[in-house]
Short mmCIF file of C-alpha atoms in Angstrom, two decimals:
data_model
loop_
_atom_site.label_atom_id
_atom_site.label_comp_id
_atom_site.label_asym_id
_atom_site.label_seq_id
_atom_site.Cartn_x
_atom_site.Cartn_y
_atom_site.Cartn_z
CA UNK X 24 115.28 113.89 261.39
CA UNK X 25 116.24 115.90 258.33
CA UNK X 26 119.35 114.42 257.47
CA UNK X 27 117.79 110.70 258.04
CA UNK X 28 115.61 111.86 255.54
CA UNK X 29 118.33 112.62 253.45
CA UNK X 30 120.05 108.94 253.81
CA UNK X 31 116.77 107.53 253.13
CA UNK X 32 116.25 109.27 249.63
CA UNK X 33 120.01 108.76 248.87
CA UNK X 34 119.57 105.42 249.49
CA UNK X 35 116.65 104.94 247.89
CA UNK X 36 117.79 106.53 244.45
CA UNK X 37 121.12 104.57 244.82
CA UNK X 38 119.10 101.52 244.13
CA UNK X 39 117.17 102.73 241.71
CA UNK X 40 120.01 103.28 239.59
CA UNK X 41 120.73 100.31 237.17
CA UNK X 42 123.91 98.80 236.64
CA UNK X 43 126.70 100.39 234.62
CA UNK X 44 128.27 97.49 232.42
CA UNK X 45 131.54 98.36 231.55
CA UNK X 46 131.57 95.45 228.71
CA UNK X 47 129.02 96.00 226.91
CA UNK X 48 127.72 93.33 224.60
CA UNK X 49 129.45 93.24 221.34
CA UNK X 50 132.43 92.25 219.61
CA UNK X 51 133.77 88.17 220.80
CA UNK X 52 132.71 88.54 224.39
CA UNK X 53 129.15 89.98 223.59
CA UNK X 54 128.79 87.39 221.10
CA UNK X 55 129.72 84.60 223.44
CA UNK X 56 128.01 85.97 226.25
CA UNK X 57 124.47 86.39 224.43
CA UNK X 58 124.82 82.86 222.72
CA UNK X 59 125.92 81.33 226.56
CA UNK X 60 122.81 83.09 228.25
CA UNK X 61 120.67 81.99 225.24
CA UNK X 62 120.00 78.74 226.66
CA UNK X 63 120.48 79.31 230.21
CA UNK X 64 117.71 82.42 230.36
CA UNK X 65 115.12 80.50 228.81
CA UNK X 66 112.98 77.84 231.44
CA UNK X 67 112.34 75.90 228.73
CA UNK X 68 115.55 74.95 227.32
CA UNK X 69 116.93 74.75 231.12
CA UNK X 70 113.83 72.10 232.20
CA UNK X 71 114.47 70.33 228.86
CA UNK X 72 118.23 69.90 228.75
CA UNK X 73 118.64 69.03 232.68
CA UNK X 74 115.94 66.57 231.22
CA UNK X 75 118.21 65.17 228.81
CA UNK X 76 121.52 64.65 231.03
CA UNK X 77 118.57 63.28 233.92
CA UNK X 78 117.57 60.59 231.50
CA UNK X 79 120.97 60.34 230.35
CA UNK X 80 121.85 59.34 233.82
CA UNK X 81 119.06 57.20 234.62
CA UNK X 82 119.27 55.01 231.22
CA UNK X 83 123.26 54.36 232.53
CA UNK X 84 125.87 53.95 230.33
CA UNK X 85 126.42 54.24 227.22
CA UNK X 86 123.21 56.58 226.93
CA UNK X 87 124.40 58.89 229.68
CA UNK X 88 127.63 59.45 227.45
CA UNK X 89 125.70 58.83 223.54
CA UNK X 90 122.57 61.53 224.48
CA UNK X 91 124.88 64.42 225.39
CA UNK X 92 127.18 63.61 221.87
CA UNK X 93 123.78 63.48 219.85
CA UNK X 94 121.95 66.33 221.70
CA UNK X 95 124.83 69.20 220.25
CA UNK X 96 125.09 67.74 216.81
CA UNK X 97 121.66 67.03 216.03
CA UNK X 98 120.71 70.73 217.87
CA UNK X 99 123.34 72.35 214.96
CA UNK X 100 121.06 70.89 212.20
CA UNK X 101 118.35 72.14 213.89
CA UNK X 102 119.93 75.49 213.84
CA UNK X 103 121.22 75.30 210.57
CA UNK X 104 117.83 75.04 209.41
CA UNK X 105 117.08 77.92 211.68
CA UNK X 106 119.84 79.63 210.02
CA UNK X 107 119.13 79.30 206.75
CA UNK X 108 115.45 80.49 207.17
CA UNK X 109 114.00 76.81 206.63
CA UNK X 110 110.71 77.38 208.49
CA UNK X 111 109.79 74.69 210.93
CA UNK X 112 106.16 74.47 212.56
CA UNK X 113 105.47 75.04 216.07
CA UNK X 114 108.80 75.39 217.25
CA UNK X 115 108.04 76.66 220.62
CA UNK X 116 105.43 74.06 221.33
CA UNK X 117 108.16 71.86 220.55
CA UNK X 118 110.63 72.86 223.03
CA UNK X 119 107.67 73.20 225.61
CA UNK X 120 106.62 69.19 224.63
CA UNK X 121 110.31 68.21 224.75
CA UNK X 122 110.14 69.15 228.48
CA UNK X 123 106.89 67.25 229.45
CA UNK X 124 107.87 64.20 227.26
CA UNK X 125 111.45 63.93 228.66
CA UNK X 126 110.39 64.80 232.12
CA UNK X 127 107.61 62.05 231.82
CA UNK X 128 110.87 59.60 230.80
CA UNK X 129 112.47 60.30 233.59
CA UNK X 130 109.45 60.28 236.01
CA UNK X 131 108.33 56.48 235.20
CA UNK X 132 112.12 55.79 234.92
CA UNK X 133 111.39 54.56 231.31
CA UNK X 134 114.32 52.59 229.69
CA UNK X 135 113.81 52.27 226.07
CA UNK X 136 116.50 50.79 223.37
CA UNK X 137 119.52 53.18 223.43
CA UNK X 138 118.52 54.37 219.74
CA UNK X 139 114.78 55.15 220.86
CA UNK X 140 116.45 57.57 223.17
CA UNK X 141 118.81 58.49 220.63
CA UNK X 142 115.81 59.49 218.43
CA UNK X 143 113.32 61.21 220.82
CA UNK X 144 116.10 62.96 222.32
CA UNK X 145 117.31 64.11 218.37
CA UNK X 146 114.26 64.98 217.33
CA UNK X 147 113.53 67.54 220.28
CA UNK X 148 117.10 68.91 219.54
CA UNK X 149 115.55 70.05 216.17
CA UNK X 150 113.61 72.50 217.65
CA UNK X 151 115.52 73.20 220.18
CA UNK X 152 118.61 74.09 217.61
CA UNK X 153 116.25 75.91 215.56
CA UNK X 154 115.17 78.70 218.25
CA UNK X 155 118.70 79.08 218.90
CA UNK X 156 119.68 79.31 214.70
CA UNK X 157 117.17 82.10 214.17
CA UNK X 158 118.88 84.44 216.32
CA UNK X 159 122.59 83.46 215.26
CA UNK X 160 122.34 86.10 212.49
CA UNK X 161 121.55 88.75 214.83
CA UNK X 162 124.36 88.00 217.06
CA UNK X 163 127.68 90.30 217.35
CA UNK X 164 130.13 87.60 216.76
CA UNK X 165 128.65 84.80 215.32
CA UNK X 166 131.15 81.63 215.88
CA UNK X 167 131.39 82.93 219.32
CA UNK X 168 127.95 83.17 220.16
CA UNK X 169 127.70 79.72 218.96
CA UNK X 170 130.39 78.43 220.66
CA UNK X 171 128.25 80.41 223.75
CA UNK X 172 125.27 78.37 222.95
CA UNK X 173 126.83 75.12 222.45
CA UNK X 174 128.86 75.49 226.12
CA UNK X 175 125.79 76.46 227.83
CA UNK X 176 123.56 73.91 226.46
CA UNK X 177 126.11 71.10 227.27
CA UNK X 178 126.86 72.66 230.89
CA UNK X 179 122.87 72.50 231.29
CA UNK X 180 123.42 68.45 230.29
CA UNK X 181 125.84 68.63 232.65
CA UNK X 182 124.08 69.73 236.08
CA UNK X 183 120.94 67.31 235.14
CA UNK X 184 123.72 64.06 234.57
CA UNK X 185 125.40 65.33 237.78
CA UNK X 186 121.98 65.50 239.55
CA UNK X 187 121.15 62.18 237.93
CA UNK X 188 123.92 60.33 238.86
CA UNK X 189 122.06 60.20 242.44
CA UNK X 190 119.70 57.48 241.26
CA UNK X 191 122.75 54.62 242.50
CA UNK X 192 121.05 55.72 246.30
CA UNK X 193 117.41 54.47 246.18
CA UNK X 194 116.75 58.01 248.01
CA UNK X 195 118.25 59.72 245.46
CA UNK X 196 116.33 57.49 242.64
CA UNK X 197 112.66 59.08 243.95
CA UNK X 198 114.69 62.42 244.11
CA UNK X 199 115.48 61.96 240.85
CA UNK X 200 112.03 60.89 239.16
CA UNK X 201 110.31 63.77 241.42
CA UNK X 202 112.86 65.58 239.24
CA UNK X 203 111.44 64.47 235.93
CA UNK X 204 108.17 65.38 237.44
CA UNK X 205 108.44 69.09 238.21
CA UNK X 206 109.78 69.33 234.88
CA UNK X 207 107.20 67.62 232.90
CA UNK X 208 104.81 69.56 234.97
CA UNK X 209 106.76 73.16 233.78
CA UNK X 210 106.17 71.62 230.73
CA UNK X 211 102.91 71.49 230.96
CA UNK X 212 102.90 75.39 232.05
CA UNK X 213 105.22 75.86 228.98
CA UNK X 214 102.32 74.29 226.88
CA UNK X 215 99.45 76.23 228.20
CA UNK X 216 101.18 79.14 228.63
CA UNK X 217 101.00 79.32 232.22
CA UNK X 218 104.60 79.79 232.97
CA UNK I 2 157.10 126.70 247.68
CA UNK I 3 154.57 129.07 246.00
CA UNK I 4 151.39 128.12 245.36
CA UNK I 5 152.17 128.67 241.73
CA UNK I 6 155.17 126.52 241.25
CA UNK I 7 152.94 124.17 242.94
CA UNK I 8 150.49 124.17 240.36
CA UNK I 9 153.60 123.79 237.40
CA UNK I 10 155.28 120.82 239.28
CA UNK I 11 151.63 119.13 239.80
CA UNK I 12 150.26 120.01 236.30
CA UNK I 13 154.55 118.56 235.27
CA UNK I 14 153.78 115.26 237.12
CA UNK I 15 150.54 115.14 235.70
CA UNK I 16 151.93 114.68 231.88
CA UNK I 17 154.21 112.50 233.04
CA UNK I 18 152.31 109.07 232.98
CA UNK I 19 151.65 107.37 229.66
CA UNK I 20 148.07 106.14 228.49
CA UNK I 21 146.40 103.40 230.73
CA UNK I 22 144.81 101.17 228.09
CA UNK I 23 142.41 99.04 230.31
CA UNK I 24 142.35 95.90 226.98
CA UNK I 25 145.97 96.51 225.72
CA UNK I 26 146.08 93.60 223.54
CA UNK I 27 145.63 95.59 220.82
CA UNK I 28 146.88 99.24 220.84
CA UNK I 29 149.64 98.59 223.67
CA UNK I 30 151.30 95.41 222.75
CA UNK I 31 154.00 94.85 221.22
CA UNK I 32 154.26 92.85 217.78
CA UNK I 33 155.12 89.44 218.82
CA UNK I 34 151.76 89.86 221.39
CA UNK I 35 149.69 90.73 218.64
CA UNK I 36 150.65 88.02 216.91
CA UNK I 37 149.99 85.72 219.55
CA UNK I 38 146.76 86.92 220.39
CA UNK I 39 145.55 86.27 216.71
CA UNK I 40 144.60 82.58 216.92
CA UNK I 41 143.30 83.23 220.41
CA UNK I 42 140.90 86.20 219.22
CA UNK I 43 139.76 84.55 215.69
CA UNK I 44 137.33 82.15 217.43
CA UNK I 45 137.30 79.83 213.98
CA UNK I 46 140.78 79.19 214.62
CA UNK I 47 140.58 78.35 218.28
CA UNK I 48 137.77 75.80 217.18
CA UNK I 49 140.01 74.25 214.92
CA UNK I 50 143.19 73.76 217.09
CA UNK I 51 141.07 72.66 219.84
CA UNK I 52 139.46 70.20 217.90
CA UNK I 53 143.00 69.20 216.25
CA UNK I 54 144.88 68.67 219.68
CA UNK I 55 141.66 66.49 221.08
CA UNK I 56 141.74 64.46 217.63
CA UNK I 57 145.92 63.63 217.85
CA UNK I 58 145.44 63.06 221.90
CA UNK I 59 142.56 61.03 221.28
CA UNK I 60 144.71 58.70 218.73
CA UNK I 61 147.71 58.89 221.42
CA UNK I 62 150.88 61.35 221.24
CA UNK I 63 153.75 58.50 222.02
CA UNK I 64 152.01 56.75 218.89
CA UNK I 65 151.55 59.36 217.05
CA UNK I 66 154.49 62.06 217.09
CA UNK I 67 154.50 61.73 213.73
CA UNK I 68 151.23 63.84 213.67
CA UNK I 69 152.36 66.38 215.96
CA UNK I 70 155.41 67.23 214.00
CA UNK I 71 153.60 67.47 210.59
CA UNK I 72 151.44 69.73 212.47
CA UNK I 73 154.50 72.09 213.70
CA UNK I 74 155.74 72.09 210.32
CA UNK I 75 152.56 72.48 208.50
CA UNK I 76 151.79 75.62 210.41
CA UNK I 77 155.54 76.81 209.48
CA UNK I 78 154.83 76.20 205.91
CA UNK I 79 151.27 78.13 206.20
CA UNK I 80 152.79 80.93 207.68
CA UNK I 81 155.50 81.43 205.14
CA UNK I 82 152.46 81.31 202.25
CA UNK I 83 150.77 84.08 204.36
CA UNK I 84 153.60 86.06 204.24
CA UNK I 85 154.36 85.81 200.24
CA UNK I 86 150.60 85.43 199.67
CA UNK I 87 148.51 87.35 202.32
CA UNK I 88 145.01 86.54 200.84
CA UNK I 89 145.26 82.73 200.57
CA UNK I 90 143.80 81.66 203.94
CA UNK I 91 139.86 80.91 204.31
CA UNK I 92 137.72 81.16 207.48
CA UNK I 93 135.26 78.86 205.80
CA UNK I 94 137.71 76.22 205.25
CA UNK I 95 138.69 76.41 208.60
CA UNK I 96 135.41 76.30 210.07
CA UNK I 97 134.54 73.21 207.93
CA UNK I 98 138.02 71.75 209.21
CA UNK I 99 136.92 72.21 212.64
CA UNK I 100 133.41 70.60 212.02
CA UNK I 101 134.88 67.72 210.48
CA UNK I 102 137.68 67.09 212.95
CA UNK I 103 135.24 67.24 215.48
CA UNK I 104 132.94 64.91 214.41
CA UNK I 105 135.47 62.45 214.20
CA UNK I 106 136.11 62.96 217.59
CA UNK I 107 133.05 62.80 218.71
CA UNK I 108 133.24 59.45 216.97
CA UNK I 109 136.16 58.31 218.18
CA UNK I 110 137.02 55.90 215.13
CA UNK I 111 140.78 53.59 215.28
CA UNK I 112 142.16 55.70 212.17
CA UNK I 113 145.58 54.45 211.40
CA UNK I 114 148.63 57.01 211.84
CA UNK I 115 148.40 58.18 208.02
CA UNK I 116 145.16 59.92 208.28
CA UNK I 117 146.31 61.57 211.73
CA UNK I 118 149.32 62.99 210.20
CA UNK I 119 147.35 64.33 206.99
CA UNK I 120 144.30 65.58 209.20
CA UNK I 121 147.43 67.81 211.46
CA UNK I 122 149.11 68.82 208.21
CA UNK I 123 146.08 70.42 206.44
CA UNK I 124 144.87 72.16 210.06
CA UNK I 125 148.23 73.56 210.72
CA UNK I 126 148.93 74.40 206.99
CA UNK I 127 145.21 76.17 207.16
CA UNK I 128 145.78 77.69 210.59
CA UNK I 129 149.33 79.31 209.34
CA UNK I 130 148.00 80.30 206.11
CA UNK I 131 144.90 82.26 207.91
CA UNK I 132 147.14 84.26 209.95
CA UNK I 133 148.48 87.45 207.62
CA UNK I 134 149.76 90.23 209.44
CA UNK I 135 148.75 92.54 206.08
CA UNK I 136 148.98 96.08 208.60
CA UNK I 137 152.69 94.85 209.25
CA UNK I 138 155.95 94.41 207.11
CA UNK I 139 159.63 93.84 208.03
CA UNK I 140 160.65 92.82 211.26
CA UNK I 141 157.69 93.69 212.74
CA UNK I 142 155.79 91.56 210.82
CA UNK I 143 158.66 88.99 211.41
CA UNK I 144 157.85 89.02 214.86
CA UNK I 145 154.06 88.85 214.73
CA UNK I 146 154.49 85.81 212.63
CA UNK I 147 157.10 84.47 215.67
CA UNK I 148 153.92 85.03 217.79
CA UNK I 149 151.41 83.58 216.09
CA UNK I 150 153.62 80.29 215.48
CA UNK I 151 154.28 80.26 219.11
CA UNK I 152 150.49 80.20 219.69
CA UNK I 153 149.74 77.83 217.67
CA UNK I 154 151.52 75.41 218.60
CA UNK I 155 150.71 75.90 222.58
CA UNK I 156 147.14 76.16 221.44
CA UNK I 157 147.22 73.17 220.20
CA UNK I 158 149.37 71.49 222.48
CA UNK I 159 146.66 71.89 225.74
CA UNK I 160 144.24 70.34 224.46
CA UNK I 161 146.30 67.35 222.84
CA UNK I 162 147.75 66.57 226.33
CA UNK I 163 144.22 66.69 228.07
CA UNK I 164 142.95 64.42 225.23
CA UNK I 165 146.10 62.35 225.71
CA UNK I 166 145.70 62.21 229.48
CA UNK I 167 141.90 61.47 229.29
CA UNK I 168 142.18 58.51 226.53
CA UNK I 169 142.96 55.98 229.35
CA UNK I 170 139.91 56.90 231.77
CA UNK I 171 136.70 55.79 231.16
CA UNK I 172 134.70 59.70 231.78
CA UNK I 173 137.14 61.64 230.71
CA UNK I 174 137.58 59.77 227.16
CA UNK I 175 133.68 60.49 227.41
CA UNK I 176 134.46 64.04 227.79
CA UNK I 177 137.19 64.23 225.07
CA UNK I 178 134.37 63.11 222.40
CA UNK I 179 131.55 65.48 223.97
CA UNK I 180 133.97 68.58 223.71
CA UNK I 181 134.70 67.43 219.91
CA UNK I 182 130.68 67.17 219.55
CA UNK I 183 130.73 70.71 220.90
CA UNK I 184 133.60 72.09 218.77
CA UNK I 185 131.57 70.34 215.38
CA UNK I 186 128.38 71.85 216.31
CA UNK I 187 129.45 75.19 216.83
CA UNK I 188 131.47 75.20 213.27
CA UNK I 189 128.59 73.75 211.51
CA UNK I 190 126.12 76.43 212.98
CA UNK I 191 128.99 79.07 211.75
CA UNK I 192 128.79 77.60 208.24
CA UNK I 193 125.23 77.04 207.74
CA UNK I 194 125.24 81.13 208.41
CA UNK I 195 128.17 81.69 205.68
CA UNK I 196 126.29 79.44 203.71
CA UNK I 197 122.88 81.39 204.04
CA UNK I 198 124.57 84.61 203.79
CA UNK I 199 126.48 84.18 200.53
CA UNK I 200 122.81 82.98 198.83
#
C-alpha cells in the first residue's frame, strides 16, 4: 500500500513538471516560431483568415486565387503602420468585426464584384497587419518572425480554401455556410468579449 | 586487472572522444559549410533568392537562360567585390529587392527577357556582395566564398524549377504568385522596421 503510494505521488509530480524546451525562443528559429504562432494562437485571426480562404472558395475563381494575393500584401501595410507606431483606432474590434462580417459573407453565400471583395477583405487586413506590426519590434529575429507570420497567416487561408472547396457537393455547400456561421457567431463573442 | 588501472584506462577512454556539438553549423564545420550556410541563415537573403528563382521560373527557364546565367555570374562578380571590399553589401537593399521582386510575382506581368536578365543580375550581384567572410582570410576564406557561391546558386535554383514546373498548371501558377505575395510582404514588414528604427 506504501509503495502504491509512492507511484501515485511520483506520478503525480511527474506531471506537474512543465516541459523542458531545449530550443528556446530566440535567435532565427525563435523569431520564426513566435511570428508563425502569432496568428495561429489567436481565435480571432484563425476565425477571420479561414474566413477569408472560405469566401475565397465560395466566390470561385479568380477571387479564391486574388483574396489570398491581396490579404498578405495589404496585411504588410497594415503592419508597417503598426511598425512604425502609426496609431490606428480600435484595432481589436476590428479583427473581432472582420470575423462576423466575413463569416456573415460566407453564411448568405454573398457574391459581390471581385473588387468589393478585394476591398472588404483589404481593409480588414489593415488591422489585422497592424496587431501583428506592433509586436515585430519585440521579436528576436525580425525578418524571420515575419516570414513566421506571413506563412502562418497564408496556411490559415489555406485550410479555410481547402475546407471551402467542398461547396461543388450541395452537402458540402450548407457545411460550408454553417461554417461562415460559427465564425460570425465567434465573432460576435470576439465583439462582446465573451470569448 | 586492478581496480586502479581500471580507473586510468576508463578515465584514458574517457578523454578520448572529441566535443559533441548538438548545432555544428557553426563551431564544427568546416569553411566551405560555413559558407554555405550563410545565405541559408541570413533570412533577407533567402527571401530574395526565393523570390528571384520564382520570378525567372515564372517568365520560363528554356526562354530565359539568359537570366539564369547573368544571375550565376552576377553573384561571381558580387562575391569578388566582397572580398576586395567587405563592407559594400546592404541588408536593406536586399530586403527592398526581395519586396519588389515579389510583388512582381505576385503580379505576374509578360516582362520581356531584358528586364529578367537585369532583375537576376542586380539580385545575384547584391546576394554575392552581402556575403563577406570578414573573420576569414586566405584559403579559408577562399573556400567559404566556394560555399556560399555554391549556395546560391542551388538556392536559387529550387525555387526557379518549382516556378518553372508550376507556370503550365492552372493552381500551381496560383501558388507561384501567392508565395511571391508572401516573400513581398514579409520584406516590406522588415523594412518598414529599418525604416522606423533609423528615425
Amino acid at each position: 500500500m506504501r509503495q502504491m503510494c509512492r507511484y501515485a505521488v511520483s506520478i503525480i509530480l511527474i506531471t506537474l513538471s512543465s516541459a523542458a524546451l531545449a530550443h528556446e525562443g530566440s535567435g532565427i528559429a525563435g523569431g520564426f516560431a513566435s511570428g508563425f504562432m502569432h496568428p495561429i494562437l489567436g481565435w480571432d485571426h484563425v476565425a477571420a483568415m479561414v474566413a477569408v480562404g472560405l469566401w475565397g472558395a465560395f466566390l470561385g475563381s479568380p477571387a479564391i486565387w486574388i483574396l489570398p494575393v491581396v490579404f498578405p500584401l495589404v496585411m504588410a501595410f497594415g503592419g508597417a503602420l503598426g511598425v512604425m507606431g502609426v496609431p490606428m483606432p480600435a484595432v481589436e474590434t476590428g479583427i473581432a468585426a472582420s470575423a462576423v462580417v466575413l463569416g456573415v459573407m460566407v453564411l448568405f453565400a454573398v457574391r459581390p464584384p471581385i473588387w468589393v471583395a478585394a476591398v472588404i477583405v483589404g481593409a480588414f487586413a489593415v488591422f489585422h497587419g497592424h496587431a501583428h506590426g506592433t509586436e515585430l519590434p519585440g521579436a528576436a529575429n525580425a525578418v524571420a518572425y515575419s516570414v513566421g507570420f506571413v506563412i502562418g497567416t497564408g496556411l490559415l487561408h489555406l485550410c479555410g480554401i481547402a475546407f471551402g472547396l467542398l461547396v461543388k457537393w450541395p452537402a458540402g455547400k450548407a457545411m460550408v455556410r454553417a461554417g461562415g456561421g460559427l465564425i460570425a457567431l465567434a465573432g460576435v463573442g470576439f465583439l462582446t468579449g465573451t470569448l | 586487472m586492478s581496480g586502479r588501472w581500471r580507473a586510468v584506462v576508463t578515465s584514458g577512454l574517457l578523454l578520448l572522444p572529441g566535443t559533441t556539438l548538438a548545432h555544428s553549423p557553426i563551431e564544427g564545420l568546416n569553411n566551405f559549410y560555413n559558407g554555405f550556410l550563410h545565405p541559408i541563415f541570413v533570412p533577407a537573403h533567402l527571401l530574395l533568392l526565393i523570390s528571384a528563382g520564382l520570378l525567372v521560373g515564372q517568365l520560363g527557364v528554356r526562354e530565359n537562360r539568359a537570366a539564369l546565367l547573368a544571375f550565376v555570374i552576377a553573384a561571381l562578380a558580387g562575391l569578388i567585390v566582397a572580398w576586395l571590399e567587405p563592407g559594400i553589401g546592404s541588408e536593406t537593399f536586399i530586403l527592398a529587392a526581395a519586396a519588389a521582386i515579389g510583388l512582381v510575382v505576385a503580379a505576374s506581368p509578360r516582362i520581356g527577357l531584358l528586364p529578367g536578365v537585369v532583375i537576376a543580375a542586380v539580385a545575384g550581384f547584391a546576394l554575392g556582395a552581402d556575403s563577406p567572410q570578414e573573420s576569414l582570410a586566405g584559403r579559408d576564406k577562399l573556400i567559404a566564398f566556394f560555399g556560399t557561391g555554391v549556395a546560391i546558386y542551388v538556392l536559387f535554383l529550387y525555387p526557379m524549377a518549382m516556378a518553372d514546373y508550376c507556370r503550365k498548371r492552372t493552381w500551381q501558377k496560383v501558388a507561384v504568385r501567392v508565395a511571391g505575395s508572401w516573400v513581398a510582404a514579409s520584406a516590406l514588414l522588415v523594412l518598414a522596421l529599418a525604416f522606423a528604427t533609423a528615425r
